[in-house]
Amino acid sequence: MKELLESIRKKAMEEIAQSEDPEALRIRYLGKKGELTAVLRGMGSVPPEERPVIGALANDIREQIEAALAAKAEEKKEKELAHKLEAEALDVTIPGTACAVGRRHPLAQTENMLRDIFIGMGFSVAEGPEVEYDYYNFEALNLPKNHPARDTQDTFYITDNILLRSQTSPVQVRTMEVQKPPIRVISPGRVYRADPADATHSPIFHQVEGLVVDKGITMGDLKGILELFAKRMFGKETKIRFRPHHFPFTEPSAEVDVSCFVCGGKGCRLCKGEGWIEILGAGMVHPFVLSNCGIDPEVYSGFAFGMGIERIAMTRLGIDDMRLLYENDVRFLHQF
Ligand code: PHE
């Protein structure tokens, strides 16, 4: 019996030392059907006087095996931890990978500049719908049905009376209907015209409208505001020039040019040798338009102007094809 127990001890200790799986060995030796358990079950055949000695020996072996198994399990846990730490090691001293930072689209940049400039002069921002009534886009602006000036703004009709607005001027009417003078607003937004896309046209583009109405507003105020705007947008040296023009909703009307900020007026590629670049339309709000909106033209006067954001962006950034602004090619966009 003694020899049997000693041989179990020896074998168990050797196996535990080699083992990767202490749990399996626990079952093999100490489990219900384990080798040591089997020996202890056979105690009945041991003469009574030897039983205490054999019993003590068996207990001693059990304790030794248990201790060895526990040590082995601990060792295994430590090894696994060390492994995990090594595998998941994080070197915080390795330089990071910079992530690409986006930027605003050149049109959004330009619109934000326009907003800043006019808000800085005391204007607030008004908005209007892109799907508009014929009344606001044309009729109230002194462009009755069949007026020839509608042709230049050929637009997309949804019904006979509803269309995609061809200009931001309807926001003038909407503003004057709900706000009484003094009025000082700009309204940036998207407009639509049935023009095929080419280097200078797009069926969808953006405008900013400006409107000031109060007592005693004159063309001199219009000129002053636009001059300040031109200097802020294109540089301190910029001059402006008014050329007579016609818009049905302003009287008198003008087209406004800025002196070329590249050549200073001498003539270059940007201004096509002209020295001037056309940037907007403007004029004194027509008395009919004021009356249409319930504002007495005998008491109040005002001016309005409207410009294309694409044109301003292209002029300022030296972009020669409008289509580039809509293609979303990052190689292009990253330059601005
Ligand atoms: N709405 C005009 C256009 O699109 C521009 C404009 C606005 C002219 C306001 C005068 C006053 O051509």
Coordinates of N, CA, C and O in Angstrom, one line a residue, residues 139-286:
E139 N -44.4 88.6 -60.2 CA -45.5 89.6 -60.2 C -45.3 90.8 -59.2 O -45.3 91.9 -59.7
A140 N -45.0 90.5 -58.0 CA -44.9 91.6 -57.0 C -43.6 92.4 -57.3 O -43.5 93.5 -56.8
L141 N -42.7 91.8 -58.1 CA -41.5 92.5 -58.4 C -41.6 93.3 -59.7 O -40.6 93.7 -60.3
N142 N -42.9 93.6 -60.0 CA -43.1 94.4 -61.2 C -42.8 93.7 -62.5 O -42.5 94.3 -63.5
L143 N -42.9 92.4 -62.5 CA -42.7 91.6 -63.7 C -44.0 90.8 -63.9 O -44.1 89.6 -63.6
P144 N -45.0 91.5 -64.5 CA -46.3 90.8 -64.8 C -46.1 89.6 -65.8 O -45.1 89.6 -66.4
K145 N -47.1 88.8 -65.8 CA -47.1 87.7 -66.8 C -46.8 88.2 -68.2 O -47.3 89.3 -68.5
N146 N -46.0 87.5 -69.0 CA -45.7 87.9 -70.3 C -44.7 89.1 -70.4 O -44.4 89.6 -71.5
H147 N -44.2 89.6 -69.3 CA -43.2 90.6 -69.3 C -41.9 90.0 -69.9 O -41.5 88.9 -69.5
P148 N -41.3 90.7 -70.9 CA -40.2 90.1 -71.6 C -39.0 89.9 -70.7 O -38.2 88.9 -71.0
A149 N -38.9 90.6 -69.6 CA -37.7 90.4 -68.7 C -37.8 89.1 -68.0 O -36.8 88.6 -67.5
R150 N -38.9 88.4 -68.1 CA -39.0 87.0 -67.5 C -38.1 86.1 -68.3 O -37.6 85.1 -67.7
D151 N -38.0 86.3 -69.6 CA -37.2 85.4 -70.5 C -35.8 85.1 -70.0 O -35.3 84.0 -70.1
T152 N -35.1 86.2 -69.5 CA -33.7 86.1 -69.1 C -33.6 85.2 -67.8 O -32.5 84.8 -67.5
Q153 N -34.7 85.0 -67.2 CA -34.7 84.2 -66.0 C -35.5 82.9 -66.1 O -36.2 82.5 -65.2
D154 N -35.5 82.4 -67.3 CA -36.3 81.2 -67.6 C -36.1 80.2 -66.6 O -34.9 79.7 -66.3
T155 N -37.1 79.7 -65.9 CA -36.9 78.9 -64.7 C -37.8 77.6 -64.8 O -38.4 77.4 -65.8
F156 N -37.7 76.8 -63.7 CA -38.4 75.6 -63.7 C -39.8 75.8 -63.0 O -39.8 76.2 -61.8
Y157 N -40.8 75.5 -63.7 CA -42.2 75.6 -63.2 C -42.7 74.3 -62.6 O -42.4 73.2 -63.1
I158 N -43.3 74.4 -61.5 CA -43.9 73.2 -60.9 C -45.4 73.1 -61.2 O -45.9 72.1 -61.6
T159 N -46.1 74.3 -61.1 CA -47.4 74.5 -61.7 C -47.4 75.8 -62.4 O -46.3 76.5 -62.4
D160 N -48.5 76.3 -62.9 CA -48.5 77.6 -63.5 C -48.1 78.7 -62.5 O -47.6 79.7 -62.9
N161 N -48.4 78.5 -61.2 CA -48.2 79.5 -60.3 C -47.0 79.3 -59.3 O -46.8 80.1 -58.4
I162 N -46.4 78.1 -59.4 CA -45.4 77.7 -58.4 C -44.1 77.3 -59.2 O -44.2 76.6 -60.2
L163 N -43.0 77.8 -58.8 CA -41.8 77.6 -59.6 C -40.6 77.5 -58.6 O -40.7 77.9 -57.4
L164 N -39.4 77.1 -59.2 CA -38.2 77.2 -58.4 C -37.7 78.7 -58.6 O -37.6 79.1 -59.7
R165 N -37.5 79.4 -57.5 CA -37.2 80.8 -57.6 C -35.9 81.0 -58.5 O -35.0 80.2 -58.5
S166 N -36.0 82.0 -59.4 CA -34.9 82.3 -60.3 C -34.0 83.4 -59.7 O -33.0 83.7 -60.3
Q167 N -34.3 83.9 -58.6 CA -33.5 85.0 -58.0 C -33.9 85.0 -56.5 O -34.9 84.4 -56.1
T168 N -33.1 85.7 -55.7 CA -33.4 85.9 -54.3 C -34.3 87.1 -54.0 O -34.7 87.3 -52.9
S169 N -34.6 87.8 -55.1 CA -35.4 89.0 -54.9 C -36.8 88.8 -54.3 O -37.3 89.7 -53.6
P170 N -37.4 87.6 -54.5 CA -38.7 87.4 -53.8 C -38.6 87.5 -52.3 O -39.6 87.9 -51.6
V171 N -37.4 87.3 -51.7 CA -37.3 87.5 -50.2 C -37.5 89.0 -49.9 O -37.9 89.3 -48.8
Q172 N -37.1 89.9 -50.8 CA -37.4 91.3 -50.5 C -38.9 91.5 -50.2 O -39.3 92.1 -49.2
V173 N -39.7 90.9 -51.1 CA -41.2 91.1 -51.0 C -41.7 90.5 -49.7 O -42.4 91.1 -48.9
R174 N -41.2 89.2 -49.5 CA -41.6 88.5 -48.2 C -41.2 89.3 -47.0 O -42.0 89.4 -46.0
T175 N -40.0 89.9 -47.0 CA -39.5 90.7 -45.8 C -40.4 91.9 -45.6 O -40.9 92.2 -44.5
M176 N -40.7 92.6 -46.8 CA -41.4 93.9 -46.6 C -42.9 93.6 -46.2 O -43.5 94.5 -45.6
E177 N -43.4 92.4 -46.6 CA -44.8 92.1 -46.2 C -44.9 92.0 -44.7 O -45.9 92.3 -44.1
V178 N -43.9 91.5 -44.0 CA -44.0 91.2 -42.6 C -43.2 92.2 -41.7 O -43.5 92.2 -40.5
Q179 N -42.3 93.0 -42.3 CA -41.5 93.8 -41.5 C -41.7 95.3 -41.9 O -41.7 95.5 -43.1
K180 N -41.9 96.2 -41.0 CA -42.0 97.5 -41.5 C -40.7 98.3 -41.3 O -39.8 97.9 -40.5
P181 N -40.4 99.3 -42.1 CA -39.1 100.0 -42.0 C -38.9 100.5 -40.6 O -39.8 100.9 -39.9
P182 N -37.6 100.7 -40.2 CA -36.4 100.5 -41.0 C -36.1 99.0 -41.3 O -36.2 98.2 -40.3
I183 N -35.8 98.7 -42.5 CA -35.4 97.3 -42.9 C -34.0 97.3 -43.4 O -33.6 98.1 -44.2
R184 N -33.2 96.3 -42.9 CA -31.8 96.1 -43.4 C -31.5 94.6 -43.4 O -31.2 94.1 -42.3
V185 N -31.8 94.0 -44.5 CA -31.6 92.5 -44.5 C -30.7 92.1 -45.7 O -30.7 92.7 -46.8
I186 N -30.1 91.0 -45.6 CA -29.5 90.2 -46.7 C -30.2 88.9 -46.7 O -30.6 88.4 -45.7
S187 N -30.2 88.3 -47.9 CA -30.8 86.9 -48.0 C -30.0 86.1 -48.9 O -30.2 86.2 -50.1
P188 N -29.1 85.3 -48.4 CA -28.3 84.4 -49.2 C -29.1 83.2 -49.5 O -30.0 82.8 -48.7
G189 N -29.0 82.5 -50.7 CA -29.7 81.3 -50.9 C -29.5 80.8 -52.3 O -28.9 81.4 -53.2
R190 N -30.1 79.6 -52.6 CA -30.0 78.9 -53.8 C -31.1 79.4 -54.8 O -32.2 79.6 -54.4
V191 N -30.7 79.5 -56.1 CA -31.7 79.9 -57.1 C -31.5 79.0 -58.3 O -30.5 78.3 -58.5
Y192 N -32.5 79.0 -59.2 CA -32.6 78.0 -60.3 C -32.9 78.8 -61.6 O -33.8 79.6 -61.6
R193 N -32.2 78.4 -62.6 CA -32.6 78.9 -64.0 C -32.4 77.8 -65.0 O -31.4 77.0 -64.9
A194 N -33.2 77.7 -66.0 CA -33.1 76.7 -67.0 C -32.0 77.0 -68.0 O -32.2 77.2 -69.2
D195 N -30.8 77.1 -67.4 CA -29.6 77.3 -68.3 C -28.8 76.1 -68.3 O -28.5 75.4 -67.3
P196 N -28.3 75.7 -69.5 CA -27.4 74.5 -69.5 C -26.1 74.9 -68.8 O -25.6 76.0 -68.9
A197 N -25.4 73.9 -68.2 CA -24.2 74.2 -67.4 C -23.1 74.4 -68.4 O -22.9 73.7 -69.4
D198 N -22.3 75.5 -68.2 CA -21.1 75.7 -69.0 C -20.1 76.5 -68.0 O -20.4 76.5 -66.8
A199 N -19.1 77.0 -68.5 CA -18.0 77.6 -67.6 C -18.6 78.7 -66.8 O -18.1 79.0 -65.7
T200 N -19.7 79.4 -67.2 CA -20.2 80.5 -66.4 C -21.6 80.4 -66.1 O -22.2 81.3 -65.5
H201 N -22.3 79.3 -66.4 CA -23.7 79.1 -66.0 C -23.9 77.8 -65.4 O -23.2 76.8 -65.7
S202 N -24.9 77.7 -64.5 CA -25.3 76.5 -63.9 C -26.8 76.6 -63.6 O -27.3 77.6 -63.2
P203 N -27.6 75.5 -63.8 CA -29.0 75.6 -63.5 C -29.3 75.8 -62.1 O -30.4 76.3 -61.7
I204 N -28.4 75.5 -61.2 CA -28.5 75.8 -59.8 C -27.3 76.7 -59.4 O -26.2 76.3 -59.6
F205 N -27.6 77.8 -58.8 CA -26.5 78.6 -58.3 C -26.9 79.4 -57.1 O -28.0 79.1 -56.5
H206 N -26.1 80.3 -56.6 CA -26.5 81.0 -55.3 C -26.4 82.5 -55.5 O -25.5 83.0 -56.2
Q207 N -27.3 83.2 -54.8 CA -27.2 84.7 -54.8 C -27.3 85.2 -53.4 O -27.7 84.5 -52.5
V208 N -26.9 86.4 -53.2 CA -27.2 87.2 -52.0 C -27.9 88.4 -52.4 O -27.5 89.2 -53.2
E209 N -29.1 88.6 -51.8 CA -29.9 89.8 -52.0 C -29.6 90.8 -50.8 O -29.4 90.3 -49.7
G210 N -29.7 92.0 -51.1 CA -29.6 93.0 -50.0 C -30.8 94.0 -50.1 O -31.2 94.3 -51.2
L211 N -31.3 94.4 -49.0 CA -32.5 95.3 -49.1 C -32.4 96.3 -47.9 O -32.2 95.8 -46.7
V212 N -32.5 97.6 -48.2 CA -32.6 98.6 -47.1 C -33.8 99.5 -47.4 O -33.9 100.0 -48.5
V213 N -34.7 99.6 -46.5 CA -35.8 100.6 -46.6 C -35.9 101.4 -45.4 O -35.9 100.9 -44.3
D214 N -36.0 102.7 -45.6 CA -36.2 103.6 -44.5 C -36.6 105.0 -45.0 O -36.7 105.2 -46.2
K215 N -36.8 105.9 -44.1 CA -37.1 107.3 -44.6 C -35.8 107.9 -45.1 O -34.7 107.7 -44.5
G216 N -35.8 108.5 -46.3 CA -34.7 109.3 -46.8 C -33.5 108.5 -47.3 O -32.4 108.9 -47.4
I217 N -33.7 107.2 -47.7 CA -32.7 106.4 -48.3 C -32.4 106.9 -49.7 O -33.4 107.0 -50.5
T218 N -31.2 107.1 -50.1 CA -30.9 107.5 -51.4 C -29.8 106.6 -52.1 O -29.3 105.7 -51.5
M219 N -29.6 106.9 -53.4 CA -28.6 106.2 -54.2 C -27.2 106.3 -53.5 O -26.4 105.5 -53.7
G220 N -27.0 107.5 -52.8 CA -25.8 107.7 -52.2 C -25.5 106.7 -51.1 O -24.4 106.2 -50.9
D221 N -26.6 106.3 -50.4 CA -26.4 105.2 -49.4 C -26.0 103.9 -50.0 O -25.2 103.2 -49.5
L222 N -26.7 103.6 -51.1 CA -26.4 102.4 -51.9 C -24.9 102.3 -52.3 O -24.2 101.3 -52.0
K223 N -24.5 103.5 -52.8 CA -23.1 103.5 -53.2 C -22.1 103.3 -52.1 O -21.1 102.6 -52.2
G224 N -22.4 104.0 -51.0 CA -21.6 103.9 -49.8 C -21.4 102.5 -49.3 O -20.4 102.0 -49.0
I225 N -22.6 101.8 -49.2 CA -22.6 100.4 -48.7 C -21.8 99.5 -49.6 O -21.0 98.7 -49.2
L226 N -22.1 99.7 -50.9 CA -21.4 98.8 -51.9 C -19.9 99.0 -52.0 O -19.1 98.1 -52.1
E227 N -19.5 100.3 -51.8 CA -18.1 100.6 -51.8 C -17.4 99.9 -50.6 O -16.3 99.3 -50.8
L228 N -18.0 100.0 -49.5 CA -17.5 99.4 -48.3 C -17.4 97.9 -48.4 O -16.4 97.3 -48.1
F229 N -18.5 97.3 -49.0 CA -18.5 95.9 -49.2 C -17.4 95.5 -50.1 O -16.6 94.5 -49.9
A230 N -17.2 96.2 -51.2 CA -16.2 95.9 -52.2 C -14.8 95.9 -51.6 O -13.9 95.1 -51.9
K231 N -14.5 96.9 -50.8 CA -13.2 97.0 -50.2 C -12.9 95.9 -49.2 O -11.9 95.4 -49.1
R232 N -14.0 95.5 -48.4 CA -13.8 94.4 -47.5 C -13.6 93.1 -48.2 O -12.9 92.2 -47.8
M233 N -14.3 92.9 -49.3 CA -14.3 91.6 -50.0 C -13.1 91.5 -50.9 O -12.5 90.4 -50.9
F234 N -12.7 92.6 -51.6 CA -11.6 92.4 -52.6 C -10.3 93.2 -52.3 O -9.4 93.2 -53.0
G235 N -10.4 94.0 -51.2 CA -9.1 94.7 -50.8 C -9.3 96.2 -50.7 O -10.2 96.7 -51.4
K236 N -8.5 96.8 -49.9 CA -8.7 98.3 -49.6 C -8.7 99.2 -50.8 O -9.3 100.3 -50.8
E237 N -7.9 98.8 -51.8 CA -7.7 99.7 -53.0 C -8.9 99.6 -54.0 O -8.9 100.4 -54.9
T238 N -9.8 98.7 -53.7 CA -10.9 98.5 -54.7 C -11.8 99.7 -54.9 O -12.2 100.3 -53.9
K239 N -12.1 100.0 -56.2 CA -13.0 101.0 -56.5 C -14.3 100.4 -57.1 O -14.2 99.3 -57.6
I240 N -15.4 101.1 -57.1 CA -16.6 100.6 -57.7 C -17.1 101.6 -58.8 O -16.8 102.8 -58.8
R241 N -17.8 101.0 -59.7 CA -18.3 101.8 -60.8 C -19.8 101.4 -61.1 O -20.1 100.2 -61.2
F242 N -20.7 102.4 -61.2 CA -22.1 102.1 -61.6 C -22.3 102.3 -63.1 O -21.9 103.3 -63.6
R243 N -22.9 101.4 -63.7 CA -23.3 101.5 -65.1 C -24.8 101.4 -65.2 O -25.4 100.6 -64.6
P244 N -25.5 102.3 -65.9 CA -26.9 102.3 -66.0 C -27.4 101.0 -66.5 O -26.8 100.4 -67.4
H245 N -28.5 100.5 -66.0 CA -29.1 99.2 -66.4 C -30.6 99.2 -66.2 O -31.1 100.3 -65.8
H246 N -31.2 98.1 -66.5 CA -32.6 98.0 -66.2 C -33.0 96.8 -65.4 O -32.7 95.7 -65.8
F247 N -33.7 96.9 -64.3 CA -34.4 95.9 -63.6 C -35.8 96.3 -63.4 O -36.0 97.5 -63.0
P248 N -36.8 95.5 -63.6 CA -38.1 96.0 -63.5 C -38.5 96.4 -62.0 O -39.4 97.2 -61.8
F249 N -37.7 95.9 -61.1 CA -38.1 96.1 -59.7 C -37.3 97.2 -59.0 O -37.4 97.5 -57.8
T250 N -36.4 97.8 -59.8 CA -35.6 99.0 -59.2 C -35.6 100.1 -60.3 O -35.7 99.9 -61.5
E251 N -35.6 101.3 -59.7 CA -35.6 102.5 -60.6 C -35.0 103.7 -59.9 O -35.6 104.1 -58.9
P252 N -33.9 104.3 -60.2 CA -33.0 103.8 -61.3 C -32.3 102.5 -61.0 O -32.2 102.1 -59.8
S253 N -31.8 101.8 -62.0 CA -31.1 100.6 -61.8 C -29.6 100.7 -62.3 O -29.4 101.6 -63.2
A254 N -28.8 99.9 -61.8 CA -27.4 99.9 -62.2 C -26.8 98.5 -62.2 O -27.2 97.7 -61.4
E255 N -25.8 98.3 -63.0 CA -24.9 97.2 -62.8 C -23.6 97.8 -62.2 O -23.2 98.9 -62.5
V256 N -23.1 97.0 -61.3 CA -21.9 97.5 -60.5 C -20.7 96.7 -60.8 O -20.7 95.5 -60.7
D257 N -19.6 97.4 -61.1 CA -18.3 96.7 -61.4 C -17.4 97.1 -60.2 O -17.5 98.1 -59.6
V258 N -16.4 96.2 -60.0 CA -15.3 96.5 -59.1 C -14.0 96.6 -59.9 O -13.9 95.9 -60.9
S259 N -13.1 97.5 -59.5 CA -11.8 97.6 -60.2 C -11.1 96.2 -60.0 O -11.2 95.6 -58.9
C260 N -10.4 95.8 -61.0 CA -9.8 94.5 -61.0 C -8.7 94.5 -59.9 O -7.8 95.3 -59.9
F261 N -8.8 93.6 -58.9 CA -7.9 93.6 -57.8 C -6.5 92.9 -58.2 O -5.6 92.9 -57.4
V262 N -6.5 92.3 -59.3 CA -5.2 91.7 -59.8 C -4.3 92.8 -60.4 O -3.2 93.0 -60.1
C263 N -4.9 93.5 -61.4 CA -4.1 94.5 -62.1 C -4.3 95.9 -61.7 O -3.7 96.8 -62.1
G264 N -5.3 96.1 -60.8 CA -5.6 97.4 -60.3 C -6.3 98.3 -61.3 O -6.3 99.5 -61.1
G265 N -6.7 97.7 -62.4 CA -7.5 98.5 -63.4 C -6.7 98.7 -64.7 O -7.3 99.2 -65.7
K266 N -5.5 98.2 -64.8 CA -4.7 98.3 -66.0 C -5.2 97.3 -67.1 O -5.0 97.6 -68.3
G267 N -5.8 96.3 -66.7 CA -6.2 95.2 -67.7 C -5.4 94.0 -67.6 O -4.1 94.1 -67.7
C268 N -6.0 92.8 -67.4 CA -5.2 91.6 -67.3 C -6.1 90.4 -67.7 O -7.2 90.6 -68.1
R269 N -5.6 89.2 -67.4 CA -6.4 88.1 -67.8 C -7.7 87.9 -67.0 O -8.7 87.6 -67.6
L270 N -7.6 88.2 -65.7 CA -8.8 88.1 -64.9 C -10.0 89.0 -65.4 O -11.1 88.6 -65.5
C271 N -9.6 90.3 -65.6 CA -10.7 91.2 -66.0 C -10.8 91.3 -67.5 O -11.5 92.1 -68.1
K272 N -10.2 90.4 -68.2 CA -10.2 90.3 -69.7 C -9.8 91.6 -70.3 O -10.5 92.1 -71.3
G273 N -8.8 92.3 -69.8 CA -8.3 93.5 -70.3 C -9.2 94.7 -70.0 O -8.9 95.8 -70.5
E274 N -10.3 94.5 -69.3 CA -11.2 95.6 -69.0 C -10.8 96.5 -67.9 O -11.2 97.7 -67.9
G275 N -10.1 96.0 -66.9 CA -9.8 96.7 -65.7 C -10.9 96.7 -64.7 O -10.7 97.1 -63.5
W276 N -12.1 96.3 -65.1 CA -13.3 96.2 -64.2 C -13.9 94.8 -64.3 O -13.8 94.2 -65.3
I277 N -14.5 94.4 -63.2 CA -15.2 93.1 -63.2 C -16.6 93.4 -62.7 O -16.8 94.0 -61.6
E278 N -17.6 92.9 -63.5 CA -19.0 93.1 -63.1 C -19.4 92.1 -62.0 O -19.1 90.9 -62.1
I279 N -19.9 92.6 -60.9 CA -20.2 91.7 -59.8 C -21.7 91.7 -59.3 O -22.1 90.8 -58.7
L280 N -22.4 92.8 -59.6 CA -23.8 92.8 -59.1 C -24.8 93.7 -59.8 O -24.3 94.6 -60.5
G281 N -26.0 93.5 -59.5 CA -27.1 94.4 -60.0 C -27.7 95.1 -58.8 O -27.7 94.6 -57.7
A282 N -28.1 96.4 -59.0 CA -28.7 97.1 -57.8 C -29.6 98.2 -58.3 O -29.7 98.5 -59.5
G283 N -30.2 98.9 -57.4 CA -31.0 100.1 -57.7 C -31.9 100.5 -56.6 O -31.9 99.9 -55.5
M284 N -32.7 101.6 -56.8 CA -33.6 102.0 -55.8 C -34.9 101.2 -56.0 O -35.4 101.1 -57.1
V285 N -35.4 100.7 -54.9 CA -36.6 99.9 -54.9 C -37.7 100.6 -55.6 O -38.0 101.8 -55.3
H286 N -38.3 100.0 -56.7 CA -39.4 100.7 -57.5 C -40.6 101.0 -56.6 O -41.0 100.1 -55.8

